[in-house]
Coordinates of C-alpha atoms and ligand atoms in Angstrom, one line a residue:
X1245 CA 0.1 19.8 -11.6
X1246 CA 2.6 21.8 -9.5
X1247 CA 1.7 24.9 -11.3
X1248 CA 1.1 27.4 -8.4
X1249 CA -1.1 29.7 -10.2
X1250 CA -3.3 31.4 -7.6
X1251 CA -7.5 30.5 -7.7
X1252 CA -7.6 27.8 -10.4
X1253 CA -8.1 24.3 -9.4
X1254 CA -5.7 22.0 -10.9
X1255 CA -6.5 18.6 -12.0
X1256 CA -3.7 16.1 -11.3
X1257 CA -2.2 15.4 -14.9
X1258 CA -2.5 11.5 -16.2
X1259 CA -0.3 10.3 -16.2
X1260 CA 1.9 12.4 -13.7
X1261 CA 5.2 13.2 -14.4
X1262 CA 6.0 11.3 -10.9
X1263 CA 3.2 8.9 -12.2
X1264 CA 3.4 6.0 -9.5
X1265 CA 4.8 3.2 -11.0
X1266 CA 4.1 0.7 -8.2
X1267 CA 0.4 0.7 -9.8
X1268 CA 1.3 0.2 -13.2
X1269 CA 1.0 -3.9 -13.5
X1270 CA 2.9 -4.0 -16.5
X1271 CA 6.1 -2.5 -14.9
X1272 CA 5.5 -4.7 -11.9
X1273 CA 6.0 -7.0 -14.0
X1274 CA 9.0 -5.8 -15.8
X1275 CA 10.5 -5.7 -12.2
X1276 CA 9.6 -9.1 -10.9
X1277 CA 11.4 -10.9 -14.3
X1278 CA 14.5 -8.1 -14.3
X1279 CA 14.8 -8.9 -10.5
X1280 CA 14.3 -12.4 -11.1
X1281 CA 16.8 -12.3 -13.8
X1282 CA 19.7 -10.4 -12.4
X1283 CA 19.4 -12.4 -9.2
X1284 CA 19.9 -16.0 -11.6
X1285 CA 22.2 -14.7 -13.4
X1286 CA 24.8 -13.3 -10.5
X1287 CA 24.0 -16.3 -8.8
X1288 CA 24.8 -18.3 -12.1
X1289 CA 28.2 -16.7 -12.6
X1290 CA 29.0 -16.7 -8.9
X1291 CA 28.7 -21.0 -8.7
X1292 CA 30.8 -21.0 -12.3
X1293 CA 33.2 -18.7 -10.9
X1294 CA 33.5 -20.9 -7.7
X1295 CA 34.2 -24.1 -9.4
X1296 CA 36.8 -22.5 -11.8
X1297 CA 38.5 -21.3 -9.2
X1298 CA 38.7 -24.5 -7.1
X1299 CA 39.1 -26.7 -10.3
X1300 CA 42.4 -24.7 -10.4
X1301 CA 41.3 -22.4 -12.5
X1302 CA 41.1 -25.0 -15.5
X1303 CA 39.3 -23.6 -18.6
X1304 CA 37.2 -26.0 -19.3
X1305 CA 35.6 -26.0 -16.0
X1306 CA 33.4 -22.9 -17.0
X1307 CA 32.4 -24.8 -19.9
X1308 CA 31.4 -28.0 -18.0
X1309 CA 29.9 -26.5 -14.7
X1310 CA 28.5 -23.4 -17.0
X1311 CA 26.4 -26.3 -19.1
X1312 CA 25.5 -28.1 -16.0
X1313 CA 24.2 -25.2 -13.9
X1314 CA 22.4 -23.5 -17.1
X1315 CA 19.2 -25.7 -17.1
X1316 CA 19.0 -25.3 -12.8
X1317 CA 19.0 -21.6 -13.2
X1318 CA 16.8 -21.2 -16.5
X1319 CA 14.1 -23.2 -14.0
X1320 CA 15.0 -21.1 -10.7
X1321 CA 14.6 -17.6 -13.0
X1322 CA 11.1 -18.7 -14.4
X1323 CA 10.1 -19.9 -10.4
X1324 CA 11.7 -16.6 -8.8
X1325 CA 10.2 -14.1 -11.3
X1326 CA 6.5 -15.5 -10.5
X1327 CA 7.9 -15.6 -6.5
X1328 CA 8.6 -12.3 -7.2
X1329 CA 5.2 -11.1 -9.2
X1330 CA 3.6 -12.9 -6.2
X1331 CA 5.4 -10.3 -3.5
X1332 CA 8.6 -11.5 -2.4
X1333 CA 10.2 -8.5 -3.5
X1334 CA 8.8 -6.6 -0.6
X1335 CA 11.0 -7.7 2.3
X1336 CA 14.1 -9.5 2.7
X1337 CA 12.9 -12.2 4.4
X1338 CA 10.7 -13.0 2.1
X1339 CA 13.0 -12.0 -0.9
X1340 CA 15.3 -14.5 1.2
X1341 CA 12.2 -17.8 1.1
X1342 CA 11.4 -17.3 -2.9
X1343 CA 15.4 -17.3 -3.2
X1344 CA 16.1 -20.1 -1.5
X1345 CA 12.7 -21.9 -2.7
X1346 CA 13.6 -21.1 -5.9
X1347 CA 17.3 -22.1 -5.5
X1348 CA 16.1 -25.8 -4.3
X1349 CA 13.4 -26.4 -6.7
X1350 CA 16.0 -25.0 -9.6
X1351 CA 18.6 -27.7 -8.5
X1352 CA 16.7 -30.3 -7.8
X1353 CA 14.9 -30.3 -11.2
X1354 CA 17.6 -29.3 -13.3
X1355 CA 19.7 -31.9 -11.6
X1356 CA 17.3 -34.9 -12.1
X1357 CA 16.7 -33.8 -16.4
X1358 CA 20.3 -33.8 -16.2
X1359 CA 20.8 -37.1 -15.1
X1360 CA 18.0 -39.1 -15.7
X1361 CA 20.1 -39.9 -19.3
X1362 CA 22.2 -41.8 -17.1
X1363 CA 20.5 -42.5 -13.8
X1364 CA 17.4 -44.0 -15.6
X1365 CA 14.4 -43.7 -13.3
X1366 CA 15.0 -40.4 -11.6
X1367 CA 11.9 -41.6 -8.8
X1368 CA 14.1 -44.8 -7.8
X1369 CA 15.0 -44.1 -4.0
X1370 CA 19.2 -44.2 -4.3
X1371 CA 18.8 -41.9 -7.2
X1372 CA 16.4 -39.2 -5.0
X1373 CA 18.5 -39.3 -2.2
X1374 CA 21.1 -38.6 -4.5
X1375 CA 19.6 -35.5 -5.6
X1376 CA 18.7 -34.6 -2.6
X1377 CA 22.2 -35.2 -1.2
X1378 CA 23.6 -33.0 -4.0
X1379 CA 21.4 -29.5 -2.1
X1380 CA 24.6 -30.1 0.4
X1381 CA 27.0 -31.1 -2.1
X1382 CA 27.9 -29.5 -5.6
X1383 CA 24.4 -27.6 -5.6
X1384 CA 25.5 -26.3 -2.5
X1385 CA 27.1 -22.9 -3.8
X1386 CA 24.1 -22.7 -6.5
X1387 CA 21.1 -22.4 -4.1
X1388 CA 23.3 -20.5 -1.4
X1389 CA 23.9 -17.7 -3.6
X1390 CA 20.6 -17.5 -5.3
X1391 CA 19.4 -17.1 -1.8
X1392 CA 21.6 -14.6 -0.7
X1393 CA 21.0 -12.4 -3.8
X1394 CA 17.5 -12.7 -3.9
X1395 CA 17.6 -11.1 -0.3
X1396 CA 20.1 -8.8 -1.0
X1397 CA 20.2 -7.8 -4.6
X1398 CA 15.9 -9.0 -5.4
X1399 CA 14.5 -6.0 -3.8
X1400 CA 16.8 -3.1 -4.7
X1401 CA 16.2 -4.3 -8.8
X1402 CA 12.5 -4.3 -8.3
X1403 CA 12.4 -0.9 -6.8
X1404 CA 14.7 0.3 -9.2
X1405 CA 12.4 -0.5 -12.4
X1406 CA 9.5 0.4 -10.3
X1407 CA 10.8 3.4 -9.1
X1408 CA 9.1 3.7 -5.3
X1409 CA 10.2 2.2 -2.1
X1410 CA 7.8 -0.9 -1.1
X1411 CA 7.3 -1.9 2.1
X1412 CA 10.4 -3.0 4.4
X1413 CA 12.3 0.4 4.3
X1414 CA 12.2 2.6 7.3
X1415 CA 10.3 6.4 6.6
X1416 CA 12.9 8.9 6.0
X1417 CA 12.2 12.3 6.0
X1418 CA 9.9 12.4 2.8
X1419 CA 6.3 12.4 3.6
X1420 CA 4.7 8.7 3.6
X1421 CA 1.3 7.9 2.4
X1422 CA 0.0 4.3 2.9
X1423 CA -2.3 3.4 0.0
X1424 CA -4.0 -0.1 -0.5
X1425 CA -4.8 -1.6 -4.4
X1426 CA -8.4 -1.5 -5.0
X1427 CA -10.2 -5.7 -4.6
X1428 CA -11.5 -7.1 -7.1
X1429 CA -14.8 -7.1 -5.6
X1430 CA -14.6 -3.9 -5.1
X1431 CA -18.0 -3.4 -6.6
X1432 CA -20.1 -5.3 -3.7
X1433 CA -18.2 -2.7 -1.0
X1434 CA -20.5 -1.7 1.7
X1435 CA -23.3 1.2 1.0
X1436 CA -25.1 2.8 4.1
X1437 CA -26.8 6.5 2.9
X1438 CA -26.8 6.0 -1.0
X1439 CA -28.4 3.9 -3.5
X1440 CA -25.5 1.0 -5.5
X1441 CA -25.0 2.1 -9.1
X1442 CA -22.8 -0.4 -10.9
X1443 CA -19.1 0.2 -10.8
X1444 CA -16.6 0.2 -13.6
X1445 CA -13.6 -1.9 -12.3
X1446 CA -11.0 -0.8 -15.2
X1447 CA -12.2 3.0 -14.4
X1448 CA -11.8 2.4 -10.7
X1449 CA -7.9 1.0 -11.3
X1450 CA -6.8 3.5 -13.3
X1451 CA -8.6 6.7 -11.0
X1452 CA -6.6 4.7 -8.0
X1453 CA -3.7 4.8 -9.9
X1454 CA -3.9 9.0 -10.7
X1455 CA -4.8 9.5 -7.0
X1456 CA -1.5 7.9 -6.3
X1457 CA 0.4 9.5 -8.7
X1458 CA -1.2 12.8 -7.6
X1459 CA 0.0 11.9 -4.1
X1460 CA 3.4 11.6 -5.7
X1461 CA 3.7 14.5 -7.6
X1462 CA 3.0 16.6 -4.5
X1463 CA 5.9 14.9 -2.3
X1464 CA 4.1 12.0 -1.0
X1465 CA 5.8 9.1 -1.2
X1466 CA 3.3 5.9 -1.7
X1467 CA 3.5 3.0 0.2
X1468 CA 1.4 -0.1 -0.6
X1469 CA -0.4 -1.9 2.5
X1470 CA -0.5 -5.8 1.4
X1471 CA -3.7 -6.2 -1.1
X1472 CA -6.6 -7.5 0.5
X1473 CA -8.2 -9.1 -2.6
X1474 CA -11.4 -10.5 -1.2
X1475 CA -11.9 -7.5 1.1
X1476 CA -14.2 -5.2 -1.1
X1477 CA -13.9 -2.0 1.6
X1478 CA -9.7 -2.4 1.9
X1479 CA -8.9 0.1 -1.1
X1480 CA -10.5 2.6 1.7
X1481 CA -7.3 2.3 3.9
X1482 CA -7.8 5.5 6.4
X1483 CA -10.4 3.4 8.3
X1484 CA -8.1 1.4 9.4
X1485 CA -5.4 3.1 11.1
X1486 CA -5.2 7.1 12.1
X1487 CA -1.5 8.9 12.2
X1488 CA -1.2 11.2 15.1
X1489 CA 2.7 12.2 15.0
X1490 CA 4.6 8.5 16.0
X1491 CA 1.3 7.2 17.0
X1492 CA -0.4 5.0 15.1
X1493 CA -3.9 4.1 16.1
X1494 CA -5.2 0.2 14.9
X1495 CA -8.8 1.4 14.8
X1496 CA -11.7 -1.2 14.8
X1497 CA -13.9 -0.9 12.3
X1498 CA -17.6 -0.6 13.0
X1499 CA -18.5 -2.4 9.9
X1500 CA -18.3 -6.5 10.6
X1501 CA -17.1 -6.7 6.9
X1502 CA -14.4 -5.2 7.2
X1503 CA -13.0 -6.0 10.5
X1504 CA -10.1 -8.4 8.8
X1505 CA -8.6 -5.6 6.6
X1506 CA -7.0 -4.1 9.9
X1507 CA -4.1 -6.8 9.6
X1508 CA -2.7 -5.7 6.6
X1509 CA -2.4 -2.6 7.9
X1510 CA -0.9 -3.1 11.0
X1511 CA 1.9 -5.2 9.5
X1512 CA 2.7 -2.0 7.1
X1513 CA 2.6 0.3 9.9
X1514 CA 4.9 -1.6 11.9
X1515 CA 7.2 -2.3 8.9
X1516 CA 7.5 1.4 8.3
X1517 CA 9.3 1.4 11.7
X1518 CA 9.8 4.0 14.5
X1519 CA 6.0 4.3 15.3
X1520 CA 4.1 3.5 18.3
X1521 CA 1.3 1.1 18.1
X1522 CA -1.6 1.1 19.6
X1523 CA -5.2 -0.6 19.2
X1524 CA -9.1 0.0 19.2
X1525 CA -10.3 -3.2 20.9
X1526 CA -14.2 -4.7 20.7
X1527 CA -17.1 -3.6 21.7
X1528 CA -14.9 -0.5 20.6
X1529 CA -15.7 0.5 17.2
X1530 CA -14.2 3.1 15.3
X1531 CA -13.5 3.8 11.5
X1532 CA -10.5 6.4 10.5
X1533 CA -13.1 8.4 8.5
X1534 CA -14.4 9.5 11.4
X1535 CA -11.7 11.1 12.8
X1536 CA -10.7 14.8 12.1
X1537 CA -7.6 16.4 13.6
X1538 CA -7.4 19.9 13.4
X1539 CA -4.3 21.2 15.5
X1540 CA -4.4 19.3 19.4
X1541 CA -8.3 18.6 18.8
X1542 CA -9.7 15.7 17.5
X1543 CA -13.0 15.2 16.3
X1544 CA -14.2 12.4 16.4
X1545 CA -17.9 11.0 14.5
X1546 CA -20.4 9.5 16.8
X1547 CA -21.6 7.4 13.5
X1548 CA -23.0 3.9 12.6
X1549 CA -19.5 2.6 12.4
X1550 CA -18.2 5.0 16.0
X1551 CA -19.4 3.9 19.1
X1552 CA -19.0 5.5 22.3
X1553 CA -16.6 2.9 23.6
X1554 CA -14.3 3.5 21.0
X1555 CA -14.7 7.2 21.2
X1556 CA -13.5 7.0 25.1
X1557 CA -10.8 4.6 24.0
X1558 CA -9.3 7.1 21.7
X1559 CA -9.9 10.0 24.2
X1560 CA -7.3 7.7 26.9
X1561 CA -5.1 6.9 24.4
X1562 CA -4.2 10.6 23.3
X1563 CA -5.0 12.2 26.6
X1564 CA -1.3 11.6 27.4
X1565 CA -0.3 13.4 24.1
X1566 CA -2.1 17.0 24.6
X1567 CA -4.8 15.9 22.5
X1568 CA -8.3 16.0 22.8
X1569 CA -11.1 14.9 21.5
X1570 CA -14.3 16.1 21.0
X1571 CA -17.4 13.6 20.1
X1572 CA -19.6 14.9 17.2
X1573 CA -22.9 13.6 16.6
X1574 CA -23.4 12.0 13.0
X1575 CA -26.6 10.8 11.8
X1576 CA -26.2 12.3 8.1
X1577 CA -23.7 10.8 6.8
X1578 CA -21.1 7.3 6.5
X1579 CA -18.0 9.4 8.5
X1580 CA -17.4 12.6 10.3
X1581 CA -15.0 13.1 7.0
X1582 CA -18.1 12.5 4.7
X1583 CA -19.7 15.8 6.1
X1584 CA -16.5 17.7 6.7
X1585 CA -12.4 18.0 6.5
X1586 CA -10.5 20.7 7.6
X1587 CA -8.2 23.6 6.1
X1588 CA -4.5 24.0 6.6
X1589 CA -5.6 27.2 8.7
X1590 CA -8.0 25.0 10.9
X1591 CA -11.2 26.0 9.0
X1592 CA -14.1 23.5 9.0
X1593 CA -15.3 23.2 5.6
X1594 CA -18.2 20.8 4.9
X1595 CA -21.5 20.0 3.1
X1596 CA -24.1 21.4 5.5
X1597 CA -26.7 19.2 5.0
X1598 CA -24.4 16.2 6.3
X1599 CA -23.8 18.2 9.6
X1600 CA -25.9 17.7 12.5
X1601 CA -24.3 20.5 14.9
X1602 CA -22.3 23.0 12.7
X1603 CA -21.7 25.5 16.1
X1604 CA -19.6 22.5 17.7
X1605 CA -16.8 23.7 15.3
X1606 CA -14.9 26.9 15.8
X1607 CA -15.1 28.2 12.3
X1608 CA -17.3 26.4 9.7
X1609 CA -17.3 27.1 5.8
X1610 CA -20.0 25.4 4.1
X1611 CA -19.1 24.3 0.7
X1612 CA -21.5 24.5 -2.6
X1613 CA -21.4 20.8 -3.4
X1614 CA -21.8 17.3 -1.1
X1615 CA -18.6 16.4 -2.8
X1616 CA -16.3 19.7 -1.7
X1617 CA -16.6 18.3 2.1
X1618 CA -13.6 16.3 1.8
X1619 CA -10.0 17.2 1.1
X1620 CA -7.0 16.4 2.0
X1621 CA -4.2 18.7 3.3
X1622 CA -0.9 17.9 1.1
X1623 CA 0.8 21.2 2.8
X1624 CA 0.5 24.3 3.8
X1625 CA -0.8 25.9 0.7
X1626 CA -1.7 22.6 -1.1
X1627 CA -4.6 20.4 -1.0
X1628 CA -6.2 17.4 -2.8
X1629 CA -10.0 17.6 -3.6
X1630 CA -12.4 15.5 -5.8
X1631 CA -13.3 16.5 -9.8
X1632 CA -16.8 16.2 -8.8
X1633 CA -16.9 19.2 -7.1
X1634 CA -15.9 22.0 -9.0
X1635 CA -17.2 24.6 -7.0
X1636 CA -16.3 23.8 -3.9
X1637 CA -12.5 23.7 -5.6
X1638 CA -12.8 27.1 -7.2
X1639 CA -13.9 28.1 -3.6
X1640 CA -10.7 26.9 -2.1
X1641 CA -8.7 28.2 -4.4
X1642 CA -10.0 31.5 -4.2
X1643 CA -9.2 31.3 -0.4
X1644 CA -5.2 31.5 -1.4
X1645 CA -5.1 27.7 -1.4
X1646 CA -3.4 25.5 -4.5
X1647 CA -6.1 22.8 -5.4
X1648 CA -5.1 19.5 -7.2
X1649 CA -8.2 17.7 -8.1
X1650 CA -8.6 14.0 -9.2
X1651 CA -11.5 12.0 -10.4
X1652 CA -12.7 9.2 -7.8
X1653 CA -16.1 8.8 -9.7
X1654 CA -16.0 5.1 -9.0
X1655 CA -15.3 5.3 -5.1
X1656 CA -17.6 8.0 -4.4
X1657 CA -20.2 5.8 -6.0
X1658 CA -19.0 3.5 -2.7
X1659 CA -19.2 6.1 -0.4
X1660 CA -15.7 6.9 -0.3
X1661 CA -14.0 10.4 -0.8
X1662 CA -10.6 11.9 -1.4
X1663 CA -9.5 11.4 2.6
X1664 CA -10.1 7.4 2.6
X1665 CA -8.0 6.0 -0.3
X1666 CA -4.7 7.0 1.7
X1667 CA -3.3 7.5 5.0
X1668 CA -0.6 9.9 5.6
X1669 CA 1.7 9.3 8.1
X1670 CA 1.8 12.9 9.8
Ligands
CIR421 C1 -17.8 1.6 3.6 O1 -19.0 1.7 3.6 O2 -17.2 1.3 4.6 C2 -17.1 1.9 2.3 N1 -18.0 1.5 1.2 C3 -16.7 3.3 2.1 C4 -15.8 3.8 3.2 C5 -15.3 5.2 2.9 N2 -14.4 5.6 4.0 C6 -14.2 6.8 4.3 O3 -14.7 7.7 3.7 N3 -13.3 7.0 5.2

């Protein structure tokens, strides 16, 4: 894949050597249990060690507080891996709540089996008061330190089987791409200019997957926005926010459908920290794949989901920033970035027929198929383009430009393109 042999497209290589992992379920899952596990199990040794050590240091005190605590922590490890496999890896706060949760719940129900051989009813009021008594007694040091390590230690085993940073760490200097796990209703996903042809889930997963891994591989560092299961459109992230430098712009998109993916992302962007905020408000409408930054200009698409109000919003909010922004009329096509992208040396490229007013652009390449409009710029010599589109890739690459193709059959049959399934924070 990071073969720099001059004029030959290069399709992304599945599985990438830098395959992302964070989109492989099975290792998710391998994470949430291992995480899970090694958070029990210090916790586990950390309460024995406790009560040895104030019993004196008697022998048999490991083997009676060892037994007691072994049937609490079996049932905390089985609750915090599916806490975990659920998402509470991704933060420490979070990581902190399934802890503790767990912790509790562990206790409590270990306690009561434990008992009930001698307590008899374990419902009987003295006998649940009892239990719960014992959270601030001799369970005390149990759920405390399963708490603590799930905050501490949860997070850093999960991303160490998973290999990727989630959510929760700041950006360093690596580049960041935010990416969003295709629904599962995927299929019903908004279509505006094209007929729906029926679209295969499984393929769709594993093509999101490669475009990630492709991402990867080229020095982009995937980050995943929450998933937004019942939100068909959310796999198509770069509506929903646009990068300009420390900037972020919330947009608001123009389709009412997708209007409650834009949480998601905002949470991300603000978890990735050091970014400034700020927000397209109704009757402003504005999608991300309308908007094309080439250098200080911005173009923006006047299209069915950009209205003029949130055109002028975004022309205020980067005024102050030495951008500007220049309104292109779109009537061909979903997006501005459905009829054209840009190189890294500024050139329009684009799918003529999709482009109501070429001459607005200072230099405009048309490309030889609908699909060659869109690519993304990985750097200065590098970009990302779609396997439908052959031609158009050979094209590029005959310009002096390294081409890394994937296949996104499944989202182009959406109306989607390379650009939307990512963001990159630039
Ligand atoms: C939609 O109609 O909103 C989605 N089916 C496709 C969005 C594609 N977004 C993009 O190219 N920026």
């Amino acid at each position: 894949m990071t073969s720099s042999d001059a004029g030959a497209p290069v399709p992304a290589q599945h599985p990438s050597p830098n395959r992302r992992p964070g989109a492989d379920r099975p290792r998710s899952t391998a994470a949430s249990v291992l995480s899970a596990l090694s958070v029990v199990f210090g916790a586990y040794l950390v309460t024995v060690l406790g009560y040895f050590i104030s019993s004196g240091q008697q022998a048999q005190a490991i083997a009676q507080f060892g037994g007691f605590f072994a049937l609490p922590a079996l049932i905390a490890f089985v609750l915090l891996s599916v806490f975990n496999l659920l998402g509470a890896t991704r933060a420490w706060l979070p990581a902190l709540a399934g802890g503790l949760g767990a912790g509790v719940l562990g206790a409590l129900l270990g306690s009561a089996v434990l008992i009930s051989g001698t307590a008899g009813n374990v419902f009987a009021s003295d006998v649940v008061i009892y239990l719960f008594s014992s959270l601030f007694s001799f369970n005390l040091l149990f759920v405390l330190s399963i708490a603590v390590a799930s905050a501490l230690l949860g997070p850093r085993v999960y991303d160490a089987v998973i290999g990727f940073r989630t959510i929760g760490r700041r950006v360093g200097e690596r580049h960041v791409a935010l990416v969003r796990i295709p629904a599962s209703n995927l299929a019903d996903g908004e279509l505006t200019h094209i007929d729906r042809i029926p679209v295969n889930i499984e393929l769709a997963d594993q093509q999101w997957d490669n475009y990630c891994a492709a991402l990867d591989a080229e020095g982009w560092e995937t980050i995943e926005v929450p998933a937004a299961p019942e939100m068909a459109d959310s796999v198509f992230i770069e509506d929903t926010v646009v990068m300009f430098g420390e900037l972020a712009v919330i947009t608001s998109p123009g389709a009412e459908s997708r209007r409650g993916e834009i949480d998601g992302t905002e949470q991300a962007v603000r978890e990735l920290g050091g970014l400034v905020i700020e927000r397209i408000t109704a009757p402003g409408t504005l999608d991300g794949g309308d908007v094309l930054k080439v250098g200080k200009t911005v173009y923006v698409g006047r299209s069915l989901r950009t209205n003029a109000e949130g055109i002028r919003q975004l022309r205020v909010l980067l005024a102050p920033h030495g951008y500007t922004v220049v309104a292109v009329p779109m009537t061909k096509a979903l997006h501005l970035k459905t009829a054209v992208t840009a190189l890294p040396d500024g050139t329009v490229i684009g799918w003529a027929p999709f482009v109501d007013n070429p001459e607005i652009f200072d230099r405009f390449l048309p490309m030889p198929e609908e699909a060659g409009a869109a690519l993304i710029v990985l750097s200065a010599d590098t970009v990302l383009m779609s396997a439908s589109a052959p031609r158009s890739a050979a094209l590029i690459a005959d310009l002096g430009y390294r081409v890394v193709t994937v296949d996104i059959s499944e989202f182009e049959k959406l109306e989607g393109c390379v650009t939307c399934l990512s963001v990159r924070v630039r």
